CSV table of C-alpha atoms and ligand atoms in Angstrom, one decimal:
chain,number,residue,atom,x,y,z
V,21,MET,CA,110.5,-24.7,3.4
V,22,ALA,CA,112.8,-23.5,0.7
V,23,LYS,CA,111.2,-21.9,-2.2
V,24,VAL,CA,110.6,-23.4,-5.3
V,25,GLU,CA,112.1,-21.7,-8.2
V,26,THR,CA,109.5,-20.1,-10.5
V,27,THR,CA,109.6,-20.8,-14.2
V,28,MET,CA,109.3,-18.1,-16.9
V,29,ASP,CA,105.9,-19.9,-18.2
V,30,LYS,CA,104.5,-18.9,-15.1
V,31,LEU,CA,105.6,-15.5,-14.7
V,32,VAL,CA,104.3,-14.4,-18.1
V,33,SER,CA,101.2,-16.2,-17.6
V,34,LEU,CA,100.5,-14.4,-14.0
V,35,CYS,CA,101.3,-11.1,-15.6
V,36,LYS,CA,98.8,-11.6,-18.7
V,37,ARG,CA,96.1,-12.7,-16.6
V,38,ARG,CA,96.4,-10.6,-13.8
V,39,GLY,CA,97.1,-7.5,-15.9
V,40,PHE,CA,100.5,-7.0,-15.2
V,41,ILE,CA,102.0,-7.4,-18.9
V,42,PHE,CA,100.9,-7.5,-22.3
V,43,GLN,CA,102.8,-8.2,-25.7
V,44,SER,CA,102.5,-4.8,-27.7
V,45,SER,CA,99.7,-4.5,-30.1
V,46,ASP,CA,98.7,-7.9,-29.0
V,47,ILE,CA,95.5,-7.8,-31.5
V,48,TYR,CA,97.7,-7.6,-34.7
V,49,GLY,CA,100.1,-10.5,-33.8
V,50,GLY,CA,102.3,-8.9,-31.2
V,51,LEU,CA,105.5,-6.6,-32.4
V,52,SER,CA,108.7,-8.3,-31.2
V,53,ALA,CA,110.4,-7.4,-28.1
V,54,VAL,CA,107.9,-4.5,-27.4
V,55,TYR,CA,106.1,-5.0,-24.1
V,56,ASP,CA,102.8,-2.7,-22.7
V,57,TYR,CA,102.1,-2.4,-18.8
V,58,GLY,CA,98.8,-3.2,-18.0
V,59,PRO,CA,97.0,-2.0,-14.6
V,60,LEU,CA,99.0,-3.5,-12.1
V,61,GLY,CA,102.2,-3.4,-13.8
V,62,VAL,CA,102.1,0.3,-14.5
V,63,GLU,CA,101.6,0.9,-10.8
V,64,LEU,CA,104.3,-1.8,-10.0
V,65,LYS,CA,106.9,-0.1,-12.4
V,66,ASN,CA,106.0,3.4,-10.9
V,67,ASN,CA,106.5,2.5,-7.7
V,68,ILE,CA,110.2,1.2,-8.3
V,69,LYS,CA,110.8,4.1,-10.2
V,70,LYS,CA,109.5,6.1,-7.3
V,71,PHE,CA,111.3,4.0,-5.2
V,72,TRP,CA,114.5,4.6,-7.1
V,73,TRP,CA,113.8,8.2,-7.3
V,74,ARG,CA,113.4,8.7,-3.3
V,75,TRP,CA,116.6,6.6,-2.7
V,76,MET,CA,118.9,8.2,-5.5
V,77,VAL,CA,117.8,11.9,-5.4
V,78,GLN,CA,115.2,12.8,-3.0
V,79,THR,CA,116.9,11.3,0.3
V,80,ARG,CA,120.5,13.1,-0.8
V,81,ASP,CA,122.0,16.4,-0.7
V,82,ASN,CA,124.4,15.5,-3.3
V,83,ILE,CA,122.3,14.4,-5.9
V,84,VAL,CA,119.9,16.4,-8.8
V,85,GLY,CA,117.4,15.1,-11.3
V,86,LEU,CA,116.9,15.9,-14.8
V,87,ASP,CA,114.5,14.7,-17.2
V,88,ALA,CA,116.2,15.3,-20.9
V,89,ALA,CA,114.8,14.8,-24.0
V,90,ILE,CA,114.8,11.4,-26.0
V,91,LEU,CA,115.8,13.1,-29.4
V,92,MET,CA,119.3,14.9,-29.3
V,93,ALA,CA,121.5,16.6,-31.6
V,94,PRO,CA,122.8,14.1,-34.0
V,95,ARG,CA,126.5,15.2,-32.7
V,96,VAL,CA,125.9,13.9,-29.1
V,97,TRP,CA,125.8,10.6,-30.7
V,98,GLU,CA,129.1,11.2,-32.6
V,99,ALA,CA,130.9,12.6,-29.6
V,100,SER,CA,129.7,9.7,-27.5
V,101,GLY,CA,130.9,7.1,-29.8
V,102,HIS,CA,127.8,5.8,-30.5
V,103,VAL,CA,127.4,6.6,-34.2
V,104,GLU,CA,130.7,4.2,-34.4
V,105,GLY,CA,130.8,1.9,-32.1
V,106,PHE,CA,127.5,1.3,-31.0
V,107,THR,CA,127.1,-2.1,-33.0
V,108,ASP,CA,126.8,-6.0,-32.1
V,109,PRO,CA,128.2,-8.6,-34.6
V,110,LEU,CA,125.4,-9.8,-36.3
V,111,VAL,CA,125.1,-13.5,-38.4
V,112,ASP,CA,122.3,-15.2,-40.3
V,113,CYS,CA,121.6,-18.7,-41.0
V,114,LYS,CA,121.2,-19.0,-44.7
V,115,LYS,CA,118.8,-21.9,-44.1
V,116,CYS,CA,116.4,-21.0,-41.4
V,117,LYS,CA,117.1,-17.2,-41.8
V,118,HIS,CA,117.1,-16.7,-38.0
V,119,ARG,CA,119.7,-13.8,-37.0
V,120,PHE,CA,121.8,-14.3,-33.8
V,121,ARG,CA,124.6,-12.4,-32.0
V,122,ALA,CA,127.9,-13.8,-33.0
V,123,ASP,CA,129.3,-12.9,-29.6
V,124,LEU,CA,126.6,-14.8,-27.9
V,125,LEU,CA,127.1,-18.3,-29.8
V,126,GLU,CA,129.7,-20.8,-28.5
V,127,ASN,CA,130.4,-22.3,-32.8
V,128,LEU,CA,130.1,-19.9,-35.2
V,129,LYS,CA,130.0,-22.8,-37.7
V,130,ALA,CA,126.6,-24.0,-37.2
V,131,CYS,CA,123.1,-22.5,-36.5
V,132,PRO,CA,122.1,-23.4,-32.8
V,133,ASP,CA,118.3,-23.6,-34.1
V,134,CYS,CA,118.4,-26.1,-37.2
V,135,GLY,CA,122.4,-26.7,-37.9
V,136,GLY,CA,122.2,-24.4,-41.0
V,137,GLU,CA,125.6,-22.8,-42.4
V,138,LEU,CA,125.9,-18.7,-40.7
V,139,THR,CA,127.1,-15.9,-42.7
V,140,GLU,CA,130.0,-14.0,-41.9
V,141,SER,CA,129.5,-11.8,-39.0
V,142,ARG,CA,128.8,-8.2,-39.7
V,143,GLN,CA,128.6,-4.9,-37.4
V,144,PHE,CA,125.1,-3.7,-37.1
V,145,ASN,CA,124.7,-0.5,-35.2
V,146,LEU,CA,121.7,-0.5,-32.7
V,147,MET,CA,120.4,3.1,-32.8
V,148,PHE,CA,117.0,3.4,-34.0
V,149,LYS,CA,117.2,6.1,-36.8
V,150,THR,CA,114.3,8.8,-38.2
V,151,PHE,CA,113.9,12.3,-39.5
V,152,VAL,CA,113.5,15.8,-38.4
V,153,GLY,CA,110.9,17.8,-40.3
V,154,PRO,CA,109.7,16.9,-43.7
V,155,VAL,CA,112.8,15.7,-45.5
V,156,GLU,CA,114.3,12.5,-45.2
V,157,ASP,CA,117.9,13.2,-45.8
V,158,SER,CA,121.0,12.9,-44.1
V,159,ALA,CA,121.0,16.3,-42.9
V,160,SER,CA,117.5,15.8,-40.9
V,161,VAL,CA,118.6,12.2,-39.6
V,162,VAL,CA,118.6,12.3,-35.2
V,163,TYR,CA,118.5,8.8,-33.4
V,164,LEU,CA,115.9,7.5,-30.6
V,165,ARG,CA,118.8,7.6,-27.5
V,166,PRO,CA,120.1,4.2,-26.9
V,167,GLU,CA,120.7,5.2,-23.4
V,168,THR,CA,120.0,8.1,-20.9
V,169,ALA,CA,123.4,8.9,-19.8
V,170,GLN,CA,124.1,11.5,-22.9
V,171,GLY,CA,121.4,13.5,-21.6
V,172,ILE,CA,123.5,14.0,-18.2
V,173,TYR,CA,126.6,15.1,-19.5
V,174,VAL,CA,125.7,17.4,-21.8
V,175,ASN,CA,123.5,19.1,-19.3
V,176,PHE,CA,126.8,19.4,-16.9
V,177,PRO,CA,127.3,23.1,-17.3
V,178,ASN,CA,123.3,23.8,-17.1
V,179,VAL,CA,123.2,22.5,-13.9
V,180,VAL,CA,126.2,23.6,-12.4
V,181,ASP,CA,125.6,27.3,-13.4
V,182,SER,CA,121.5,27.1,-12.3
V,183,THR,CA,122.1,25.2,-9.2
V,184,ARG,CA,124.6,25.5,-6.4
V,185,VAL,CA,125.9,21.8,-6.5
V,186,LYS,CA,129.6,21.3,-5.9
V,187,ILE,CA,131.7,18.3,-6.6
V,188,PRO,CA,131.0,15.5,-5.7
V,189,PHE,CA,127.8,15.4,-6.8
V,190,GLY,CA,125.1,13.4,-8.9
V,191,ILE,CA,122.7,13.9,-11.5
V,192,ALA,CA,120.0,11.4,-11.8
V,193,GLN,CA,117.5,10.8,-14.7
V,194,ILE,CA,114.5,8.0,-15.6
V,195,GLY,CA,113.7,7.9,-19.2
V,196,LYS,CA,113.0,5.6,-22.3
V,197,ALA,CA,116.0,3.9,-24.2
V,198,PHE,CA,115.8,2.4,-27.6
V,199,ARG,CA,117.9,-0.1,-28.9
V,200,ASN,CA,117.4,-2.1,-31.9
V,201,GLU,CA,118.9,-5.5,-30.3
V,202,ILE,CA,119.7,-8.4,-32.7
V,203,THR,CA,118.2,-10.7,-30.5
V,204,THR,CA,115.8,-10.4,-27.4
V,205,GLU,CA,115.0,-12.5,-25.4
V,206,ASN,CA,113.1,-13.7,-21.9
V,207,PHE,CA,110.0,-11.6,-22.2
V,208,ILE,CA,111.1,-8.0,-20.8
V,209,PHE,CA,114.4,-8.6,-19.6
V,210,ARG,CA,115.8,-7.6,-23.4
V,211,THR,CA,113.4,-5.5,-25.5
V,212,ARG,CA,114.1,-2.7,-28.1
V,213,GLU,CA,111.7,0.2,-26.0
V,214,PHE,CA,112.9,0.2,-22.3
V,215,GLU,CA,113.5,2.4,-19.5
V,216,GLN,CA,116.6,3.0,-17.7
V,217,MET,CA,117.3,4.7,-14.2
V,218,GLU,CA,120.7,6.3,-14.0
V,219,MET,CA,122.8,8.3,-12.2
V,220,GLN,CA,125.8,10.0,-13.1
V,221,PHE,CA,128.1,11.1,-9.8
V,222,PHE,CA,130.8,13.5,-10.7
V,223,VAL,CA,134.0,13.6,-8.9
V,224,LYS,CA,137.6,15.0,-8.6
V,225,PRO,CA,140.1,12.9,-10.4
V,226,GLY,CA,141.8,10.7,-8.1
V,227,SER,CA,138.8,10.2,-6.0
V,228,ASP,CA,137.1,8.2,-8.4
V,229,LYS,CA,138.1,5.1,-7.1
V,230,GLU,CA,136.8,5.8,-3.5
V,231,TRP,CA,133.7,6.7,-4.9
V,232,PHE,CA,133.2,3.6,-7.3
V,233,GLU,CA,133.7,1.3,-4.2
V,234,ARG,CA,131.1,3.5,-2.6
V,235,TRP,CA,128.4,3.4,-4.8
V,236,LYS,CA,129.1,-0.4,-5.6
V,237,GLN,CA,128.0,-0.7,-1.6
V,238,ASP,CA,125.2,1.6,-2.0
V,239,ARG,CA,123.7,-0.3,-4.9
V,240,ILE,CA,123.6,-3.4,-3.4
V,241,ASN,CA,122.3,-1.8,-0.4
V,242,TYR,CA,119.6,-0.7,-2.6
V,243,TYR,CA,118.5,-3.7,-3.8
V,244,LYS,CA,118.4,-5.3,-0.1
V,245,THR,CA,116.1,-2.8,0.9
V,246,LEU,CA,114.0,-3.7,-2.1
V,247,GLN,CA,113.6,-7.1,-0.1
V,248,ILE,CA,115.2,-8.8,-3.2
V,249,ARG,CA,117.0,-12.2,-1.7
V,250,PRO,CA,120.6,-11.2,-1.0
V,251,ASP,CA,121.5,-14.5,-2.2
V,252,LYS,CA,120.0,-13.8,-5.8
V,253,VAL,CA,122.2,-10.8,-6.5
V,254,ARG,CA,125.8,-10.8,-6.9
V,255,PHE,CA,128.8,-8.4,-8.7
V,256,HIS,CA,130.2,-9.4,-11.9
V,257,GLN,CA,133.4,-7.5,-12.5
V,258,HIS,CA,134.2,-6.9,-16.2
V,259,GLY,CA,137.2,-8.6,-17.6
V,260,PRO,CA,139.6,-6.8,-20.1
V,261,ASP,CA,137.7,-8.1,-23.0
V,262,GLU,CA,134.6,-6.8,-21.7
V,263,LEU,CA,135.2,-3.1,-20.6
V,264,ALA,CA,133.6,-0.5,-22.9
V,265,HIS,CA,135.8,1.9,-24.4
V,266,TYR,CA,135.2,4.7,-22.2
V,267,ALA,CA,135.3,2.6,-18.9
V,268,ALA,CA,138.4,2.3,-16.3
V,269,ASP,CA,136.4,-0.4,-14.4
V,270,ALA,CA,133.0,-1.8,-14.5
V,271,PHE,CA,130.9,-3.8,-12.7
V,272,ASP,CA,127.5,-5.5,-13.4
V,273,ILE,CA,125.3,-6.4,-10.3
V,274,GLN,CA,123.5,-9.5,-11.6
V,275,TYR,CA,120.5,-11.0,-10.8
V,276,GLU,CA,120.0,-14.9,-11.0
V,277,PHE,CA,116.8,-15.0,-13.3
V,278,PRO,CA,114.7,-17.9,-13.9
V,279,PHE,CA,117.4,-17.8,-17.2
V,280,GLY,CA,120.5,-17.8,-15.4
V,281,TRP,CA,122.7,-15.0,-13.7
V,282,LYS,CA,122.2,-11.8,-15.8
V,283,GLU,CA,123.3,-8.2,-15.9
V,284,LEU,CA,120.6,-5.9,-13.8
V,285,GLU,CA,122.5,-2.8,-13.5
V,286,GLY,CA,126.0,-1.6,-14.2
V,287,ILE,CA,128.3,0.1,-12.3
V,288,HIS,CA,130.8,1.8,-14.3
V,289,ASN,CA,134.0,4.5,-13.9
V,290,ARG,CA,133.5,6.4,-16.9
V,291,THR,CA,136.5,8.4,-16.1
V,292,ASN,CA,136.3,12.0,-18.2
V,293,PHE,CA,136.3,9.9,-21.2
V,294,ASP,CA,132.4,11.6,-21.7
V,295,LEU,CA,133.2,15.3,-20.9
V,296,ASN,CA,136.1,15.3,-22.9
V,297,ARG,CA,134.6,14.1,-26.1
V,298,HIS,CA,131.7,16.9,-25.7
V,299,LYS,CA,134.2,19.5,-25.0
V,300,GLU,CA,136.1,18.5,-28.0
V,301,PHE,CA,133.0,18.2,-30.3
V,302,SER,CA,130.6,20.9,-29.2
V,303,GLY,CA,134.0,23.5,-28.3
V,304,LYS,CA,132.3,24.5,-25.3
V,305,GLU,CA,134.1,24.9,-22.1
V,306,LEU,CA,133.2,21.7,-19.6
V,307,THR,CA,135.8,21.9,-17.3
V,308,TYR,CA,134.7,22.4,-13.5
V,309,TYR,CA,136.1,25.6,-11.0
V,310,ASP,CA,137.1,24.1,-7.7
V,311,ASP,CA,136.1,27.5,-5.4
V,312,GLU,CA,138.0,25.7,-2.4
V,313,SER,CA,141.1,24.3,-3.9
V,314,LYS,CA,141.2,26.8,-6.7
V,315,GLU,CA,141.8,24.4,-9.2
V,316,LYS,CA,140.0,23.4,-12.3
V,317,PHE,CA,139.8,20.1,-14.1
V,318,VAL,CA,137.4,17.5,-16.0
V,319,PRO,CA,135.7,15.8,-13.4
V,320,PHE,CA,135.6,11.9,-13.9
V,321,ILE,CA,132.2,10.2,-13.8
V,322,ILE,CA,131.1,7.3,-11.5
V,323,GLU,CA,127.8,5.7,-13.4
V,324,THR,CA,125.4,3.8,-11.8
V,325,SER,CA,122.9,2.6,-14.4
V,326,ALA,CA,119.9,-0.1,-13.8
V,327,GLY,CA,116.7,-1.0,-16.3
V,328,ALA,CA,113.5,-0.3,-14.7
V,329,ASP,CA,111.9,-3.0,-16.7
V,330,ARG,CA,114.5,-5.4,-16.2
V,331,THR,CA,114.1,-4.3,-12.2
V,332,VAL,CA,110.5,-5.5,-12.6
V,333,MET,CA,111.5,-8.7,-14.7
V,334,ALA,CA,114.0,-9.6,-11.1
V,335,VAL,CA,111.2,-8.4,-8.6
V,336,LEU,CA,108.7,-10.7,-10.2
V,337,SER,CA,110.8,-13.7,-10.4
V,338,ASP,CA,112.2,-12.9,-6.8
V,339,ALA,CA,108.9,-12.4,-5.5
V,340,TYR,CA,107.1,-15.1,-7.4
V,341,GLU,CA,106.2,-18.4,-4.8
V,342,GLU,CA,103.7,-21.1,-4.5
V,343,GLN,CA,103.0,-22.7,-1.2
V,344,GLN,CA,101.2,-25.4,0.1
V,345,LEU,CA,99.3,-24.4,3.2
V,346,GLU,CA,97.5,-27.1,5.3
V,347,ASN,CA,94.3,-27.4,3.8
V,348,ASP,CA,94.9,-25.1,1.0
V,349,SER,CA,97.5,-23.8,-1.5
V,350,ARG,CA,98.4,-19.8,-3.0
V,351,THR,CA,100.4,-18.0,-5.2
V,352,VAL,CA,101.9,-15.1,-3.2
V,353,MET,CA,104.0,-12.4,-5.1
V,354,HIS,CA,106.3,-11.1,-1.9
V,355,PHE,CA,106.7,-7.6,-3.6
V,356,ALA,CA,108.2,-4.5,-1.1
V,357,PRO,CA,105.3,-3.0,0.3
V,358,GLU,CA,106.4,0.2,-1.1
V,359,ILE,CA,106.3,-1.1,-4.7
V,360,ALA,CA,103.3,-3.4,-4.4
V,361,PRO,CA,100.7,-2.1,-6.8
V,362,ILE,CA,97.9,-2.4,-4.2
V,363,LYS,CA,98.5,-1.5,-0.5
V,364,ALA,CA,95.5,-3.0,0.7
V,365,GLY,CA,92.5,-5.1,0.3
V,366,ILE,CA,89.5,-3.9,2.1
V,367,PHE,CA,86.7,-6.9,3.1
V,368,PRO,CA,83.4,-6.4,4.8
V,369,LEU,CA,82.8,-10.1,6.1
V,370,VAL,CA,79.6,-10.4,4.8
V,371,LYS,CA,77.7,-8.5,2.6
V,372,LYS,CA,74.9,-7.3,4.8
V,373,GLU,CA,74.3,-6.0,8.8
V,374,GLY,CA,76.1,-2.5,7.7
V,375,LEU,CA,79.5,-4.2,7.3
V,376,PRO,CA,79.8,-3.2,3.7
V,377,GLU,CA,78.9,0.6,4.8
V,378,ILE,CA,82.4,0.6,7.3
V,379,ALA,CA,84.2,-1.1,4.5
V,380,TYR,CA,83.3,2.0,2.3
V,381,LYS,CA,84.4,4.7,4.7
V,382,ILE,CA,87.4,3.1,5.4
V,383,ARG,CA,88.3,2.9,1.1
V,384,ASP,CA,87.0,6.5,0.9
V,385,GLU,CA,89.3,7.3,3.5
V,386,LEU,CA,92.2,5.6,2.5
V,387,LYS,CA,92.0,6.0,-1.2
V,388,PRO,CA,93.7,9.7,-1.7
V,389,HIS,CA,96.6,7.9,0.2
V,390,TYR,CA,96.8,4.2,-0.8
V,391,PRO,CA,95.7,2.5,-3.8
V,392,VAL,CA,93.7,-0.1,-2.2
V,393,PHE,CA,91.0,-2.7,-3.4
V,394,TYR,CA,87.2,-3.3,-1.9
V,395,ASP,CA,86.1,-6.8,-2.4
V,396,GLU,CA,82.9,-8.0,-0.7
V,397,GLY,CA,82.7,-11.3,-3.3
V,398,GLY,CA,83.1,-15.0,-2.1
V,399,ALA,CA,84.8,-16.0,1.2
V,400,VAL,CA,87.3,-14.4,2.9
V,401,GLY,CA,89.7,-16.7,2.0
V,402,ARG,CA,89.4,-16.7,-1.6
V,403,ARG,CA,89.5,-12.6,-1.3
V,404,TYR,CA,93.2,-13.4,0.3
V,405,ARG,CA,94.1,-15.4,-2.2
V,406,ARG,CA,93.7,-13.3,-4.8
V,407,GLN,CA,95.2,-10.2,-3.3
V,408,ASP,CA,98.4,-12.6,-2.4
V,409,GLU,CA,98.5,-13.4,-5.9
V,410,ILE,CA,99.0,-10.0,-7.0
V,411,GLY,CA,101.2,-8.9,-3.6
V,412,THR,CA,98.9,-6.6,-1.6
V,413,PRO,CA,100.8,-6.7,1.6
V,414,PHE,CA,97.9,-6.2,3.7
V,415,CYS,CA,94.0,-7.0,4.1
V,416,ILE,CA,91.5,-5.1,6.2
V,417,THR,CA,88.6,-6.8,7.2
V,418,ILE,CA,85.6,-5.7,8.7
V,419,ASP,CA,83.5,-8.0,10.9
V,420,PHE,CA,81.3,-8.5,13.6
V,421,GLN,CA,83.5,-7.1,16.4
V,422,THR,CA,84.2,-4.1,14.4
V,423,LYS,CA,80.5,-3.0,15.2
V,424,GLU,CA,81.4,-3.3,18.8
V,425,ASP,CA,84.8,-1.8,19.6
V,426,GLU,CA,85.5,-0.1,16.1
V,427,THR,CA,88.4,-2.1,15.7
V,428,VAL,CA,89.4,-3.9,12.3
V,429,THR,CA,91.8,-7.0,11.6
V,430,ILE,CA,94.6,-6.5,9.4
V,431,ARG,CA,96.3,-9.7,7.8
V,432,GLU,CA,100.1,-9.4,6.9
V,433,ARG,CA,100.4,-11.2,3.6
V,434,ASP,CA,103.5,-13.3,4.4
V,435,ALA,CA,103.4,-14.4,7.5
V,436,MET,CA,99.3,-14.3,7.3
V,437,THR,CA,99.2,-13.1,10.6
V,438,GLN,CA,96.3,-11.1,12.1
V,439,GLU,CA,96.3,-7.6,14.3
V,440,ARG,CA,93.4,-5.8,15.7
V,441,VAL,CA,94.0,-2.4,14.9
V,442,LYS,CA,91.5,1.0,15.8
V,443,ILE,CA,89.7,2.2,12.7
V,444,ASN,CA,91.1,5.5,13.4
V,445,ASN,CA,94.5,4.2,13.6
V,446,VAL,CA,94.7,2.4,10.3
V,447,ARG,CA,96.2,5.2,8.0
V,448,SER,CA,98.9,5.6,10.4
V,449,TRP,CA,99.4,2.2,10.6
V,450,LEU,CA,99.8,1.8,6.9
V,451,PHE,CA,102.1,4.8,7.1
V,452,GLU,CA,104.5,2.9,9.8
V,453,HIS,CA,104.4,-0.4,7.5
V,454,ILE,CA,104.9,1.0,4.1
V,455,ASP,CA,105.9,4.7,3.9
V,456,ASN,CA,108.1,4.7,7.2
V,457,ARG,CA,109.5,1.1,6.8
V,458,VAL,CA,112.8,1.9,4.8
V,459,LYS,CA,115.4,4.1,6.8
V,460,PHE,CA,117.0,5.8,4.2
V,461,ASN,CA,121.3,5.9,3.9
V,462,THR,CA,123.1,8.9,2.2
V,463,LEU,CA,126.7,8.4,1.2
U,508,LIG,P1,123.5,-6.2,-22.1
U,508,LIG,O1,125.1,-6.7,-21.9
U,508,LIG,O2,122.3,-6.9,-21.4
U,508,LIG,O3,123.2,-5.6,-23.8
U,508,LIG,P2,124.3,-3.3,-21.7
U,508,LIG,O4,125.7,-3.7,-20.5
U,508,LIG,O5,124.2,-3.2,-23.2
U,508,LIG,O6,123.5,-4.6,-21.5
U,508,LIG,P3,124.3,-1.0,-20.6
U,508,LIG,O7,124.6,-0.4,-21.6
U,508,LIG,O8,125.0,-1.0,-19.3
U,508,LIG,O9,123.5,-2.4,-20.7
U,508,LIG,O10,122.7,-0.3,-19.8
U,508,LIG,C1,122.3,-0.5,-18.8
U,508,LIG,C2,121.2,-1.0,-18.0
U,508,LIG,O11,120.0,-1.0,-18.9
U,508,LIG,C3,121.4,-2.5,-18.0
U,508,LIG,O12,121.9,-3.0,-16.7
U,508,LIG,C4,119.9,-3.0,-18.2
U,508,LIG,O13,119.3,-3.0,-16.7
U,508,LIG,C5,119.6,-1.7,-19.0
U,508,LIG,N1,119.2,-2.5,-20.5
U,508,LIG,C6,119.9,-2.5,-21.4
U,508,LIG,N2,119.8,-2.9,-22.7
U,508,LIG,C7,118.7,-3.4,-22.4
U,508,LIG,C8,117.3,-3.7,-23.0
U,508,LIG,N3,117.5,-4.2,-24.4
U,508,LIG,N4,116.2,-4.5,-22.6
U,508,LIG,C9,115.9,-4.0,-21.1
U,508,LIG,N5,116.9,-3.2,-20.5
U,508,LIG,C10,118.0,-3.1,-20.9
């Protein structure tokens, strides 16, 4: 049966009802385009970040991690071009006062909301400014970083000098970024505070095109492994008018959200633009000396830049399904087991005859290793439905047979099949089906 596509209303309502995502400062009426992750949402997002880190850093020899600070020397943003050029064209409606990004409007003559007259477009810098120290003057201005990439570039010499990495190699980091977006839209898709998962791969000039292709392929494989439906993911190559000033080539990985095909991740050939600029602005040597060829060069950089929150949005849209069963219906989130917030529900069939005691024991044994949820309330079918709706991949039921042969049933969320497993083997069974499911590739 073909999956009926979900709507944003259904996702937003499920996220609030089950504690995935809330509007920031809700009791004060909310702060526009800022969101908080609730008890299940924080698990989902952390698991996505962990999965990305495992894929990009821990399973490879040629990528190392970094966690740079959000605040950086203001010169960084002059060198990167953000102070001068990180702007969007802004227009206001003179009648209803709504604001728009001029480049996203089809008709610059009339307001899309009320038909009123629009102002001339003016450039608006997206960086949030603040001050260090007690005096609010121009000498103390700092910015909340609008991307995590620059923290990696300025640490390039530190990483080369303190580790044994040799080109080609990458530096990866996950962290918050801030953009004072003019128009915000579609729940957590475009927000003012968000997280990026970025990897900058340093290569010898001339090998950049080949590495660009390799990273494109690797990143598509990543989304497949995350169990995003392949027909929902595609490449979009930037045309000459879309290319950023620093990029020789750029592809977006787009996902088909309920509101259309939109960017999930950017893959860019940034050439040696950034390192050259930091060399010029800092006066520091950012060239690399290759021991083997005895050559000195400023490396080219291939960047893969994904949004953690956008990935959450894609995963939620992709996973949601309402199914009509024979005598019942269910809402199910088909999360990959690695990223599901809760890995297993633990249910005693009834609340008596020693079954809860066995269930507690299993729960206590699994808890240090996996987030599990004990539930003894209501019919087992209803308990399954509650776990289906939050994407729990497995449910372990303790029944009367358990007392006889020390086995439990493990029910799989998507196919709803059940298997009897010895209590002693439950933990290794989960390990096989969660931690060991993915075979990681390395470039
Ligand atoms: P867009 O065109 O959607 O504004 P961008 O091309 O400016 O995005 P990049 O600067 O390439 O985005 O940032 C890399 C990634 O960071 C994006 O693919 C996206 O996943 C994420 N990202 C960028 N801006 C936002 C935002 N305002 N909210 C959430 N995620 C964002």
